């Protein structure tokens, strides 16, 4: 499959607002990965390091559909190390990590899940006989050997809830501690399509086009607001007075106008997305999440976020 076609399939709903018939990464994208794999006998080597987060992104990946998780592992990625998914523990796991990082230096994709705490006492990711290795040290070591670095989730991408006020661990985004370009696949948690689609692009075509916050434009090219099913209510000035009503939820604190992601047409796990489930978008993909979204359920202009309701269309 040509890259242009892949991009078209990933973005296929950008003109549609309510098509539930194909809202996950399509079977076509999956079969493209399948045929690429058959031709090239190649998977993307991945080392996955979890630092400081809630673990929600690996749970999200476990829920991937089309492709299901077994096919992600069998056909798309060669998972060399993951402290969540692997059976080995302790010294055995660390030996596997060291061997994989050396064997595949310059080839593997480093996936980091979680923010990087700069205060050491919040930061140990593993311990050897001789030393405690902090998240900062591990990410710098592995980032220096990796071909690509992918930050999965908003903590890794931008600091997220881990770095939220008062940020006692002094946590920062992965990109703040590495010199190389980091691909940010934000979300709290990430939509599995965004992550799997980014890895598929890396395998078949290399680095995807990124926006100014280094997120793949494939998935973060437009605001939630642009394709929201309630947009006509917004345009006509019809706002919900209470949660659960069918009108636009800008009045209830929806930050869809300043949030980039394709939730309205991609949906989550074939099921639904926040606004359709009667809850405002809280901006979980944003660089300023969660501090820039709080207090939740308060209209944007009152949060002082600099977004003006009138006269702006995205
Ligand atoms: Fe949809 Fe929120 Fe925009 Fe209203 S403000 S149209 S609910 S995204
Ligand atoms: Fe997150 Fe808003 Fe989508 S809260 S899941 S970006 S609708």
mmCIF file of C-alpha atoms and ligand atoms in Angstrom:
data_model
loop_
_atom_site.group_PDB
_atom_site.id
_atom_site.type_symbol
_atom_site.label_atom_id
_atom_site.label_comp_id
_atom_site.label_asym_id
_atom_site.label_seq_id
_atom_site.Cartn_x
_atom_site.Cartn_y
_atom_site.Cartn_z
ATOM 1 C CA UNK A 1 0.000 0.000 0.000
ATOM 2 C CA UNK A 2 1.296 3.462 -0.884
ATOM 3 C CA UNK A 3 1.800 5.864 2.032
ATOM 4 C CA UNK A 4 -0.758 8.257 0.542
ATOM 5 C CA UNK A 5 -3.433 5.571 0.711
ATOM 6 C CA UNK A 6 -2.466 4.672 4.287
ATOM 7 C CA UNK A 7 -2.816 8.323 5.330
ATOM 8 C CA UNK A 8 -6.179 8.547 3.573
ATOM 9 C CA UNK A 9 -7.482 5.475 5.393
ATOM 10 C CA UNK A 10 -6.296 6.724 8.778
ATOM 11 C CA UNK A 11 -8.020 10.061 8.184
ATOM 12 C CA UNK A 12 -10.936 8.678 6.265
ATOM 13 C CA UNK A 13 -13.608 10.267 8.411
ATOM 14 C CA UNK A 14 -12.291 13.796 8.475
ATOM 15 C CA UNK A 15 -15.306 14.941 6.494
ATOM 16 C CA UNK A 16 -17.836 12.818 8.313
ATOM 17 C CA UNK A 17 -19.302 13.250 11.764
ATOM 18 C CA UNK A 18 -21.179 10.114 12.605
ATOM 19 C CA UNK A 19 -20.079 7.037 10.784
ATOM 20 C CA UNK A 20 -19.819 4.151 13.170
ATOM 21 C CA UNK A 21 -19.364 1.486 10.540
ATOM 22 C CA UNK A 22 -15.583 1.781 10.261
ATOM 23 C CA UNK A 23 -14.193 3.849 13.009
ATOM 24 C CA UNK A 24 -11.176 1.780 14.107
ATOM 25 C CA UNK A 25 -8.015 1.320 12.070
ATOM 26 C CA UNK A 26 -9.597 -0.483 9.192
ATOM 27 C CA UNK A 27 -9.067 -4.025 8.082
ATOM 28 C CA UNK A 28 -7.422 -2.493 5.024
ATOM 29 C CA UNK A 29 -4.704 -0.888 7.119
ATOM 30 C CA UNK A 30 -4.257 -4.156 8.950
ATOM 31 C CA UNK A 31 -3.948 -6.119 5.743
ATOM 32 C CA UNK A 32 -1.399 -3.566 4.480
ATOM 33 C CA UNK A 33 0.732 -4.304 7.545
ATOM 34 C CA UNK A 34 0.168 -7.994 6.961
ATOM 35 C CA UNK A 35 1.318 -7.907 3.343
ATOM 36 C CA UNK A 36 4.258 -5.631 4.221
ATOM 37 C CA UNK A 37 5.269 -8.139 6.849
ATOM 38 C CA UNK A 38 5.033 -11.025 4.390
ATOM 39 C CA UNK A 39 7.139 -9.188 1.805
ATOM 40 C CA UNK A 40 9.756 -7.842 4.150
ATOM 41 C CA UNK A 41 9.622 -10.382 7.005
ATOM 42 C CA UNK A 42 10.184 -7.448 9.270
ATOM 43 C CA UNK A 43 8.547 -6.150 12.421
ATOM 44 C CA UNK A 44 9.255 -2.965 14.350
ATOM 45 C CA UNK A 45 11.662 -3.725 17.222
ATOM 46 C CA UNK A 46 10.288 -2.024 20.335
ATOM 47 C CA UNK A 47 11.609 -1.465 23.834
ATOM 48 C CA UNK A 48 8.840 -0.221 26.100
ATOM 49 C CA UNK A 49 9.787 1.525 29.305
ATOM 50 C CA UNK A 50 7.191 2.497 31.848
ATOM 51 C CA UNK A 51 8.125 5.359 34.142
ATOM 52 C CA UNK A 52 5.749 7.495 36.228
ATOM 53 C CA UNK A 53 2.124 7.176 35.194
ATOM 54 C CA UNK A 54 -0.997 5.234 36.031
ATOM 55 C CA UNK A 55 -0.404 2.371 33.585
ATOM 56 C CA UNK A 56 -3.514 3.323 31.630
ATOM 57 C CA UNK A 57 -1.827 3.377 28.240
ATOM 58 C CA UNK A 58 -0.752 -0.239 28.231
ATOM 59 C CA UNK A 59 -4.262 -1.191 29.353
ATOM 60 C CA UNK A 60 -5.582 0.875 26.459
ATOM 61 C CA UNK A 61 -3.317 -0.976 24.036
ATOM 62 C CA UNK A 62 -4.612 -4.306 25.370
ATOM 63 C CA UNK A 63 -8.039 -3.184 24.182
ATOM 64 C CA UNK A 64 -6.998 -2.514 20.608
ATOM 65 C CA UNK A 65 -9.434 -3.756 17.990
ATOM 66 C CA UNK A 66 -8.664 -4.252 14.302
ATOM 67 C CA UNK A 67 -5.929 -5.216 14.866
ATOM 68 C CA UNK A 68 -6.426 -7.124 18.119
ATOM 69 C CA UNK A 69 -3.468 -7.311 20.475
ATOM 70 C CA UNK A 70 -2.267 -10.746 19.351
ATOM 71 C CA UNK A 71 -1.864 -9.460 15.795
ATOM 72 C CA UNK A 72 -0.044 -6.340 16.990
ATOM 73 C CA UNK A 73 2.505 -8.615 18.657
ATOM 74 C CA UNK A 74 2.624 -11.224 15.893
ATOM 75 C CA UNK A 75 2.662 -8.958 12.856
ATOM 76 C CA UNK A 76 3.532 -5.399 13.758
ATOM 77 C CA UNK A 77 5.993 -5.161 16.628
ATOM 78 C CA UNK A 78 8.782 -7.257 18.036
ATOM 79 C CA UNK A 79 8.448 -6.377 21.708
ATOM 80 C CA UNK A 80 11.956 -6.856 23.071
ATOM 81 C CA UNK A 81 11.311 -5.539 26.568
ATOM 82 C CA UNK A 82 8.310 -4.335 28.502
ATOM 83 C CA UNK A 83 8.139 -4.384 32.262
ATOM 84 C CA UNK A 84 4.356 -4.739 31.960
ATOM 85 C CA UNK A 85 3.920 -7.341 29.247
ATOM 86 C CA UNK A 86 6.904 -9.634 29.881
ATOM 87 C CA UNK A 87 6.982 -12.599 32.230
ATOM 88 C CA UNK A 88 10.618 -12.145 33.314
ATOM 89 C CA UNK A 89 11.271 -10.072 36.394
ATOM 90 C CA UNK A 90 14.161 -8.640 38.397
ATOM 91 C CA UNK A 91 17.685 -9.481 37.243
ATOM 92 C CA UNK A 92 16.457 -11.602 34.324
ATOM 93 C CA UNK A 93 14.390 -8.731 32.976
ATOM 94 C CA UNK A 94 17.263 -6.252 33.281
ATOM 95 C CA UNK A 95 19.594 -8.647 31.467
ATOM 96 C CA UNK A 96 17.039 -8.980 28.674
ATOM 97 C CA UNK A 97 16.799 -5.199 28.450
ATOM 98 C CA UNK A 98 20.559 -4.685 28.265
ATOM 99 C CA UNK A 99 21.034 -7.438 25.692
ATOM 100 C CA UNK A 100 18.177 -6.150 23.512
ATOM 101 C CA UNK A 101 19.343 -2.528 23.664
ATOM 102 C CA UNK A 102 22.871 -3.508 22.601
ATOM 103 C CA UNK A 103 21.795 -6.025 19.944
ATOM 104 C CA UNK A 104 19.312 -3.658 18.309
ATOM 105 C CA UNK A 105 21.099 -0.342 18.880
ATOM 106 C CA UNK A 106 20.213 2.131 16.149
ATOM 107 C CA UNK A 107 17.221 0.009 15.071
ATOM 108 C CA UNK A 108 14.727 -0.160 17.916
ATOM 109 C CA UNK A 109 11.897 2.200 18.722
ATOM 110 C CA UNK A 110 11.847 3.298 22.340
ATOM 111 C CA UNK A 111 8.321 3.672 23.686
ATOM 112 C CA UNK A 112 8.159 5.609 26.943
ATOM 113 C CA UNK A 113 4.985 5.487 28.982
ATOM 114 C CA UNK A 114 4.975 8.059 31.769
ATOM 115 C CA UNK A 115 6.620 11.322 32.688
ATOM 116 C CA UNK A 116 10.213 11.689 33.869
ATOM 117 C CA UNK A 117 10.554 12.795 37.496
ATOM 118 C CA UNK A 118 13.608 14.919 38.125
ATOM 119 C CA UNK A 119 13.464 14.282 41.860
ATOM 120 C CA UNK A 120 15.321 11.014 42.317
ATOM 121 C CA UNK A 121 13.267 9.650 45.184
ATOM 122 C CA UNK A 122 10.240 9.452 42.875
ATOM 123 C CA UNK A 123 12.140 7.969 40.017
ATOM 124 C CA UNK A 124 13.590 4.470 40.359
ATOM 125 C CA UNK A 125 12.618 2.225 37.424
ATOM 126 C CA UNK A 126 14.888 -0.662 38.295
ATOM 127 C CA UNK A 127 17.574 -1.680 40.746
ATOM 128 C CA UNK A 128 20.692 -3.714 40.106
ATOM 129 C CA UNK A 129 23.149 -5.046 42.699
ATOM 130 C CA UNK A 130 25.342 -2.052 42.156
ATOM 131 C CA UNK A 131 22.930 0.792 41.559
ATOM 132 C CA UNK A 132 19.444 2.173 41.409
ATOM 133 C CA UNK A 133 18.593 3.281 37.907
ATOM 134 C CA UNK A 134 16.286 6.282 37.662
ATOM 135 C CA UNK A 135 13.767 6.934 34.898
ATOM 136 C CA UNK A 136 15.930 9.843 33.796
ATOM 137 C CA UNK A 137 19.031 7.669 33.478
ATOM 138 C CA UNK A 138 17.168 4.836 31.754
ATOM 139 C CA UNK A 139 15.473 7.123 29.227
ATOM 140 C CA UNK A 140 18.719 8.938 28.440
ATOM 141 C CA UNK A 141 20.569 5.645 28.001
ATOM 142 C CA UNK A 142 17.916 3.993 25.824
ATOM 143 C CA UNK A 143 17.010 7.198 23.971
ATOM 144 C CA UNK A 144 20.643 7.539 22.932
ATOM 145 C CA UNK A 145 20.573 4.066 21.347
ATOM 146 C CA UNK A 146 17.109 4.197 19.757
ATOM 147 C CA UNK A 147 16.219 4.923 16.162
ATOM 148 C CA UNK A 148 12.878 6.488 17.138
ATOM 149 C CA UNK A 149 11.427 7.593 20.453
ATOM 150 C CA UNK A 150 7.660 7.521 20.942
ATOM 151 C CA UNK A 151 6.055 9.076 24.023
ATOM 152 C CA UNK A 152 2.772 7.267 24.642
ATOM 153 C CA UNK A 153 0.110 9.090 26.647
ATOM 154 C CA UNK A 154 -0.053 12.660 27.907
ATOM 155 C CA UNK A 155 2.335 12.148 30.856
ATOM 156 C CA UNK A 156 5.155 11.049 28.549
ATOM 157 C CA UNK A 157 4.220 13.577 25.860
ATOM 158 C CA UNK A 158 3.734 16.688 27.979
ATOM 159 C CA UNK A 159 4.024 15.831 31.688
ATOM 160 C CA UNK A 160 0.253 15.306 32.052
ATOM 161 C CA UNK A 161 -1.330 14.426 35.401
ATOM 162 C CA UNK A 162 2.062 13.301 36.765
ATOM 163 C CA UNK A 163 3.381 16.844 36.347
ATOM 164 C CA UNK A 164 0.164 18.568 37.409
ATOM 165 C CA UNK A 165 0.251 21.287 40.002
ATOM 166 C CA UNK A 166 1.977 21.123 42.535
ATOM 167 C CA UNK A 167 4.209 18.591 40.718
ATOM 168 C CA UNK A 168 6.003 17.363 43.808
ATOM 169 C CA UNK A 169 8.142 14.942 41.777
ATOM 170 C CA UNK A 170 9.208 17.737 39.373
ATOM 171 C CA UNK A 171 8.127 15.562 36.463
ATOM 172 C CA UNK A 172 8.667 16.620 32.865
ATOM 173 C CA UNK A 173 7.912 15.315 29.377
ATOM 174 C CA UNK A 174 10.256 12.824 27.699
ATOM 175 C CA UNK A 175 11.171 15.425 25.078
ATOM 176 C CA UNK A 176 12.548 17.670 27.819
ATOM 177 C CA UNK A 177 15.283 15.208 28.750
ATOM 178 C CA UNK A 178 16.288 13.984 25.279
ATOM 179 C CA UNK A 179 17.969 15.851 22.473
ATOM 180 C CA UNK A 180 16.422 13.790 19.663
ATOM 181 C CA UNK A 181 12.948 14.456 18.264
ATOM 182 C CA UNK A 182 10.270 12.617 20.265
ATOM 183 C CA UNK A 183 7.007 11.600 18.612
ATOM 184 C CA UNK A 184 4.215 12.483 21.027
ATOM 185 C CA UNK A 185 1.130 10.274 20.953
ATOM 186 C CA UNK A 186 -0.846 12.001 23.672
ATOM 187 C CA UNK A 187 -4.123 11.069 25.342
ATOM 188 C CA UNK A 188 -5.158 10.111 28.839
ATOM 189 C CA UNK A 189 -5.152 7.310 28.035
ATOM 190 C CA UNK A 190 -4.088 7.140 24.420
ATOM 191 C CA UNK A 191 -6.605 5.814 21.927
ATOM 192 C CA UNK A 192 -5.067 2.478 20.835
ATOM 193 C CA UNK A 193 -5.600 3.406 17.163
ATOM 194 C CA UNK A 194 -3.367 6.464 17.536
ATOM 195 C CA UNK A 195 -0.568 4.366 18.942
ATOM 196 C CA UNK A 196 -0.910 1.326 16.678
ATOM 197 C CA UNK A 197 -1.298 3.580 13.614
ATOM 198 C CA UNK A 198 1.866 5.505 14.529
ATOM 199 C CA UNK A 199 3.846 2.275 14.937
ATOM 200 C CA UNK A 200 2.464 0.957 11.617
ATOM 201 C CA UNK A 201 3.571 4.170 9.904
ATOM 202 C CA UNK A 202 7.046 3.922 11.446
ATOM 203 C CA UNK A 203 7.385 0.349 10.252
ATOM 204 C CA UNK A 204 6.184 0.869 6.695
ATOM 205 C CA UNK A 205 7.022 4.484 5.847
ATOM 206 C CA UNK A 206 9.237 5.900 8.595
ATOM 207 C CA UNK A 207 8.421 8.971 10.643
ATOM 208 C CA UNK A 208 4.926 10.381 10.183
ATOM 209 C CA UNK A 209 4.189 14.064 9.603
ATOM 210 C CA UNK A 210 3.991 15.824 12.971
ATOM 211 C CA UNK A 211 2.194 18.937 14.181
ATOM 212 C CA UNK A 212 3.886 21.752 16.099
ATOM 213 C CA UNK A 213 3.597 19.701 19.315
ATOM 214 C CA UNK A 214 5.238 16.725 17.567
ATOM 215 C CA UNK A 215 2.037 14.688 17.324
ATOM 216 C CA UNK A 216 1.160 12.732 14.168
ATOM 217 C CA UNK A 217 -1.198 14.862 12.072
ATOM 218 C CA UNK A 218 -2.810 11.586 11.025
ATOM 219 C CA UNK A 219 -4.703 11.604 14.301
ATOM 220 C CA UNK A 220 -4.290 15.089 15.776
ATOM 221 C CA UNK A 221 -4.855 17.193 12.674
ATOM 222 C CA UNK A 222 -8.181 18.788 13.702
ATOM 223 C CA UNK A 223 -9.975 19.919 16.813
ATOM 224 C CA UNK A 224 -12.661 17.848 18.491
ATOM 225 C CA UNK A 225 -14.929 20.826 17.906
ATOM 226 C CA UNK A 226 -14.541 20.720 14.130
ATOM 227 C CA UNK A 227 -16.239 17.357 13.742
ATOM 228 C CA UNK A 228 -18.351 17.201 16.889
ATOM 229 C CA UNK A 229 -21.897 15.904 16.356
ATOM 230 C CA UNK A 230 -23.176 18.804 18.501
ATOM 231 C CA UNK A 231 -21.462 21.478 16.438
ATOM 232 C CA UNK A 232 -24.686 22.785 14.914
ATOM 233 C CA UNK A 233 -25.982 23.501 18.433
ATOM 234 C CA UNK A 234 -22.836 25.495 19.130
ATOM 235 C CA UNK A 235 -23.141 27.451 15.889
ATOM 236 C CA UNK A 236 -26.755 28.282 16.679
ATOM 237 C CA UNK A 237 -26.003 29.257 20.266
ATOM 238 C CA UNK A 238 -27.907 26.347 21.833
ATOM 239 C CA UNK A 239 -26.120 25.273 24.983
ATOM 240 C CA UNK A 240 -26.984 22.594 27.548
ATOM 241 C CA UNK A 241 -28.080 23.932 30.892
ATOM 242 C CA UNK A 242 -27.270 20.648 32.578
ATOM 243 C CA UNK A 243 -25.195 17.583 31.819
ATOM 244 C CA UNK A 244 -27.290 14.975 30.046
ATOM 245 C CA UNK A 245 -29.026 17.442 27.745
ATOM 246 C CA UNK A 246 -28.562 17.126 24.011
ATOM 247 C CA UNK A 247 -27.232 20.605 23.212
ATOM 248 C CA UNK A 248 -23.618 21.763 22.981
ATOM 249 C CA UNK A 249 -21.697 21.308 26.249
ATOM 250 C CA UNK A 250 -19.450 24.347 25.916
ATOM 251 C CA UNK A 251 -21.532 25.757 28.769
ATOM 252 C CA UNK A 252 -20.661 22.669 30.830
ATOM 253 C CA UNK A 253 -16.921 23.101 30.398
ATOM 254 C CA UNK A 254 -16.259 21.282 27.119
ATOM 255 C CA UNK A 255 -12.761 22.155 25.865
ATOM 256 C CA UNK A 256 -13.274 20.532 22.447
ATOM 257 C CA UNK A 257 -12.627 23.896 20.719
ATOM 258 C CA UNK A 258 -8.982 23.897 21.817
ATOM 259 C CA UNK A 259 -8.356 20.137 21.752
ATOM 260 C CA UNK A 260 -6.905 18.297 18.802
ATOM 261 C CA UNK A 261 -7.836 14.644 18.272
ATOM 262 C CA UNK A 262 -10.184 12.638 16.058
ATOM 263 C CA UNK A 263 -12.450 11.213 18.792
ATOM 264 C CA UNK A 264 -15.757 12.313 17.156
ATOM 265 C CA UNK A 265 -15.271 10.043 14.174
ATOM 266 C CA UNK A 266 -12.720 7.488 15.365
ATOM 267 C CA UNK A 267 -14.546 6.787 18.630
ATOM 268 C CA UNK A 268 -13.143 4.542 21.330
ATOM 269 C CA UNK A 269 -12.954 0.783 20.931
ATOM 270 C CA UNK A 270 -15.910 0.644 18.546
ATOM 271 C CA UNK A 271 -18.157 1.999 21.255
ATOM 272 C CA UNK A 272 -18.479 5.716 21.914
ATOM 273 C CA UNK A 273 -16.688 8.930 22.763
ATOM 274 C CA UNK A 274 -17.092 11.452 25.617
ATOM 275 C CA UNK A 275 -19.472 13.991 24.049
ATOM 276 C CA UNK A 276 -21.746 11.310 22.635
ATOM 277 C CA UNK A 277 -21.766 9.780 26.110
ATOM 278 C CA UNK A 278 -22.957 13.148 27.484
ATOM 279 C CA UNK A 279 -19.734 14.235 29.102
ATOM 280 C CA UNK A 280 -17.687 17.238 27.967
ATOM 281 C CA UNK A 281 -14.283 16.782 26.362
ATOM 282 C CA UNK A 282 -11.770 17.584 29.112
ATOM 283 C CA UNK A 283 -8.875 18.008 26.667
ATOM 284 C CA UNK A 284 -6.890 14.920 27.591
ATOM 285 C CA UNK A 285 -4.582 15.208 24.551
ATOM 286 C CA UNK A 286 -3.563 18.788 25.277
ATOM 287 C CA UNK A 287 -0.087 19.956 26.324
ATOM 288 C CA UNK A 288 -1.650 21.786 29.308
ATOM 289 C CA UNK A 289 -3.781 18.859 30.518
ATOM 290 C CA UNK A 290 -5.007 18.643 33.247
ATOM 291 C CA UNK A 291 -4.180 22.056 34.740
ATOM 292 C CA UNK A 292 -5.374 23.918 31.626
ATOM 293 C CA UNK A 293 -8.724 22.113 31.713
ATOM 294 C CA UNK A 294 -9.578 22.669 35.340
ATOM 295 C CA UNK A 295 -11.845 23.501 36.977
ATOM 296 C CA UNK A 296 -13.730 20.910 34.949
ATOM 297 C CA UNK A 297 -17.328 21.732 34.021
ATOM 298 C CA UNK A 298 -16.486 25.446 33.831
ATOM 299 C CA UNK A 299 -16.779 27.205 30.442
ATOM 300 C CA UNK A 300 -13.484 27.875 28.679
ATOM 301 C CA UNK A 301 -13.580 31.654 28.761
ATOM 302 C CA UNK A 302 -14.046 31.536 32.545
ATOM 303 C CA UNK A 303 -10.996 29.294 32.893
ATOM 304 C CA UNK A 304 -8.891 32.105 31.496
ATOM 305 C CA UNK A 305 -7.534 29.900 28.740
ATOM 306 C CA UNK A 306 -7.564 32.735 26.217
ATOM 307 C CA UNK A 307 -10.120 31.058 23.972
ATOM 308 C CA UNK A 308 -12.897 33.296 22.758
ATOM 309 C CA UNK A 309 -16.175 31.654 21.937
ATOM 310 C CA UNK A 310 -17.432 34.178 19.457
ATOM 311 C CA UNK A 311 -15.997 34.672 16.016
ATOM 312 C CA UNK A 312 -13.627 31.743 16.011
ATOM 313 C CA UNK A 313 -14.224 28.629 13.935
ATOM 314 C CA UNK A 314 -11.851 25.694 13.694
HETATM 315 FE FE1 LIG B 1 -18.995 19.655 20.698
HETATM 316 FE FE2 LIG B 1 -17.794 20.633 22.825
HETATM 317 FE FE3 LIG B 1 -17.637 21.923 20.504
HETATM 318 FE FE4 LIG B 1 -19.927 21.860 21.840
HETATM 319 S S1 LIG B 1 -17.999 22.845 22.511
HETATM 320 S S2 LIG B 1 -19.677 21.502 19.652
HETATM 321 S S3 LIG B 1 -19.905 19.803 22.749
HETATM 322 S S4 LIG B 1 -16.781 19.941 20.973
HETATM 323 FE FE1 LIG B 2 -9.807 13.054 25.438
HETATM 324 FE FE2 LIG B 2 -11.506 14.908 24.649
HETATM 325 FE FE3 LIG B 2 -11.118 12.772 23.170
HETATM 326 S S1 LIG B 2 -11.196 14.207 26.744
HETATM 327 S S2 LIG B 2 -10.746 11.207 24.692
HETATM 328 S S3 LIG B 2 -9.610 14.324 23.638
HETATM 329 S S4 LIG B 2 -13.049 13.837 23.465
#
